[in-house]
Amino acid sequence: MDIKKTYSISELAKEFDVTTRSVRFYEDQGLLHPTRRGQTRIFSSKDRVRLKLILRGKRMGFSLSETKELFDLWDETLSGNEKQLLLMLDTLDRKRAQLEQQKNDIAQAEMEMDTAEARCREALADLQQRKRKQTKATTKEPESTEQK
């Protein structure tokens, strides 16, 4: 006997550390398809796997529309197809290129921050040195011009 496991919205939200609002949003976007018993949403194992894939895709930089496109291609067949796999490979290539660009941008930003920090530290040191000299000059007592 095949017993199909089902999940409530709160069970999925808790398991994947997301809000129930997020789960409802993914449903509204057509990514999840729970059945309903009155007002209660009943999520299947397939919905659970899809939620896991949605969140994984988000971490990899996939948009929800890209994820939906991949799901739609998968739904056309029982086990996916060449078109889906080629799309996935193309999407992964684009995401990898975006990440490389972001890494380069971050490295450039860090270099600019290092330069700005060095200039600030140098200017602060010069300012503090001038301040010390000025303080010494104003606290020095004038020497007496009278000789005994």
Short mmCIF file of C-alpha atoms in Angstrom, two decimals:
data_model
loop_
_atom_site.label_atom_id
_atom_site.label_comp_id
_atom_site.label_asym_id
_atom_site.label_seq_id
_atom_site.Cartn_x
_atom_site.Cartn_y
_atom_site.Cartn_z
CA MET A 1 0.00 0.00 0.00
CA ASP A 2 1.43 3.37 -1.09
CA ILE A 3 0.77 6.04 1.54
CA LYS A 4 1.35 9.50 0.13
CA LYS A 5 2.80 11.94 2.65
CA THR A 6 1.14 15.34 2.79
CA TYR A 7 2.18 18.53 4.53
CA SER A 8 0.44 21.56 5.93
CA ILE A 9 1.66 25.02 5.01
CA SER A 10 3.05 25.51 8.52
CA GLU A 11 4.95 22.19 8.39
CA LEU A 12 6.66 23.19 5.13
CA ALA A 13 7.36 26.70 6.37
CA LYS A 14 8.94 25.36 9.55
CA GLU A 15 10.96 22.68 7.75
CA PHE A 16 12.47 25.13 5.27
CA ASP A 17 12.66 28.10 7.66
CA VAL A 18 10.45 30.36 5.56
CA THR A 19 7.22 32.14 6.37
CA THR A 20 3.82 30.78 5.48
CA ARG A 21 3.41 33.97 3.48
CA SER A 22 6.38 32.95 1.33
CA VAL A 23 4.84 29.55 0.68
CA ARG A 24 1.56 31.21 -0.32
CA PHE A 25 3.49 33.59 -2.60
CA TYR A 26 5.14 30.65 -4.39
CA GLU A 27 1.69 29.13 -4.79
CA ASP A 28 0.37 32.42 -6.23
CA GLN A 29 3.28 32.43 -8.70
CA GLY A 30 2.25 28.98 -9.94
CA LEU A 31 5.27 27.18 -8.51
CA LEU A 32 3.37 25.10 -5.95
CA HIS A 33 0.00 23.41 -6.45
CA PRO A 34 -1.53 22.30 -3.15
CA THR A 35 -4.93 20.72 -3.04
CA ARG A 36 -7.50 22.22 -0.74
CA ARG A 37 -9.73 20.83 1.91
CA GLY A 38 -12.00 23.77 2.61
CA GLN A 39 -9.64 26.67 3.38
CA THR A 40 -6.76 24.33 4.30
CA ARG A 41 -3.91 23.84 1.85
CA ILE A 42 -2.63 20.27 1.54
CA PHE A 43 0.85 20.07 0.05
CA SER A 44 2.14 16.89 -1.58
CA SER A 45 5.62 15.40 -1.57
CA LYS A 46 6.02 16.93 -5.04
CA ASP A 47 5.24 20.38 -3.61
CA ARG A 48 7.80 19.77 -0.85
CA VAL A 49 10.48 18.90 -3.41
CA ARG A 50 9.52 21.93 -5.48
CA LEU A 51 9.82 24.23 -2.47
CA LYS A 52 13.26 22.80 -1.78
CA LEU A 53 14.23 23.44 -5.43
CA ILE A 54 12.79 26.97 -5.36
CA LEU A 55 14.89 27.85 -2.32
CA ARG A 56 17.99 26.19 -3.78
CA GLY A 57 17.44 28.12 -7.01
CA LYS A 58 17.13 31.38 -5.06
CA ARG A 59 20.48 30.72 -3.37
CA MET A 60 22.02 30.15 -6.82
CA GLY A 61 20.51 33.37 -8.13
CA PHE A 62 17.64 31.95 -10.18
CA SER A 63 14.64 34.21 -10.61
CA LEU A 64 11.24 32.75 -9.88
CA SER A 65 10.36 33.00 -13.57
CA GLU A 66 13.45 30.94 -14.46
CA THR A 67 12.49 28.36 -11.86
CA LYS A 68 8.91 28.27 -13.16
CA GLU A 69 10.15 27.80 -16.73
CA LEU A 70 12.21 24.80 -15.65
CA PHE A 71 9.27 23.36 -13.69
CA ASP A 72 6.97 23.83 -16.68
CA LEU A 73 9.39 22.01 -18.96
CA TRP A 74 9.67 19.19 -16.43
CA ASP A 75 5.89 18.94 -16.18
CA GLU A 76 5.65 18.37 -19.95
CA THR A 77 7.31 14.98 -19.57
CA LEU A 78 7.57 12.27 -16.97
CA SER A 79 11.33 12.57 -16.53
CA GLY A 80 12.39 15.86 -18.06
CA ASN A 81 13.77 16.29 -21.51
CA GLU A 82 16.70 17.54 -23.57
CA LYS A 83 15.17 21.01 -23.88
CA GLN A 84 14.93 21.31 -20.11
CA LEU A 85 18.47 20.09 -19.56
CA LEU A 86 19.87 22.46 -22.17
CA LEU A 87 17.94 25.35 -20.61
CA MET A 88 19.27 24.40 -17.18
CA LEU A 89 22.85 24.30 -18.46
CA ASP A 90 22.42 27.67 -20.18
CA THR A 91 20.92 29.18 -17.04
CA LEU A 92 23.75 27.82 -14.91
CA ASP A 93 26.31 29.29 -17.31
CA ARG A 94 24.65 32.70 -17.08
CA LYS A 95 24.44 32.54 -13.29
CA ARG A 96 28.10 31.53 -13.07
CA ALA A 97 29.09 34.49 -15.27
CA GLN A 98 27.02 36.82 -13.07
CA LEU A 99 28.72 35.48 -9.94
CA GLU A 100 32.15 35.96 -11.52
CA GLN A 101 31.25 39.57 -12.34
CA GLN A 102 30.02 40.10 -8.79
CA LYS A 103 33.27 38.66 -7.41
CA ASN A 104 35.24 41.04 -9.63
CA ASP A 105 33.07 43.96 -8.55
CA ILE A 106 33.58 43.05 -4.89
CA ALA A 107 37.36 42.80 -5.35
CA GLN A 108 37.38 46.23 -7.02
CA ALA A 109 35.24 47.71 -4.24
CA GLU A 110 37.60 46.24 -1.61
CA MET A 111 40.62 47.80 -3.33
CA GLU A 112 38.87 51.18 -3.44
CA MET A 113 37.95 50.86 0.23
CA ASP A 114 41.55 49.97 1.13
CA THR A 115 42.78 53.06 -0.71
CA ALA A 116 40.19 55.31 0.95
CA GLU A 117 40.99 53.86 4.38
CA ALA A 118 44.74 54.41 3.90
CA ARG A 119 44.15 58.03 2.86
CA CYS A 120 41.86 58.65 5.83
CA ARG A 121 44.35 57.13 8.27
CA GLU A 122 47.16 59.23 6.79
CA ALA A 123 45.08 62.43 6.95
CA LEU A 124 44.04 61.64 10.53
CA ALA A 125 47.64 61.03 11.58
CA ASP A 126 48.72 64.35 10.00
CA LEU A 127 45.85 66.18 11.70
CA GLN A 128 46.65 64.64 15.08
CA GLN A 129 50.35 65.52 14.67
CA ARG A 130 49.56 69.17 13.84
CA LYS A 131 47.19 69.29 16.81
CA ARG A 132 49.94 68.01 19.14
CA LYS A 133 52.41 70.60 17.82
CA GLN A 134 49.84 73.36 18.23
CA THR A 135 49.10 72.25 21.80
CA LYS A 136 52.83 72.22 22.66
CA ALA A 137 53.28 75.71 21.19
CA THR A 138 50.41 77.23 23.15
CA THR A 139 51.33 75.59 26.47
CA LYS A 140 55.00 76.56 26.38
CA GLU A 141 55.75 79.39 28.78
CA PRO A 142 57.46 82.35 27.20
CA GLU A 143 61.10 82.62 28.18
CA SER A 144 62.11 85.61 30.22
CA THR A 145 64.10 88.21 28.31
CA GLU A 146 65.59 89.66 31.49
CA GLN A 147 68.97 88.44 32.51
CA LYS A 148 70.25 88.74 36.04
#
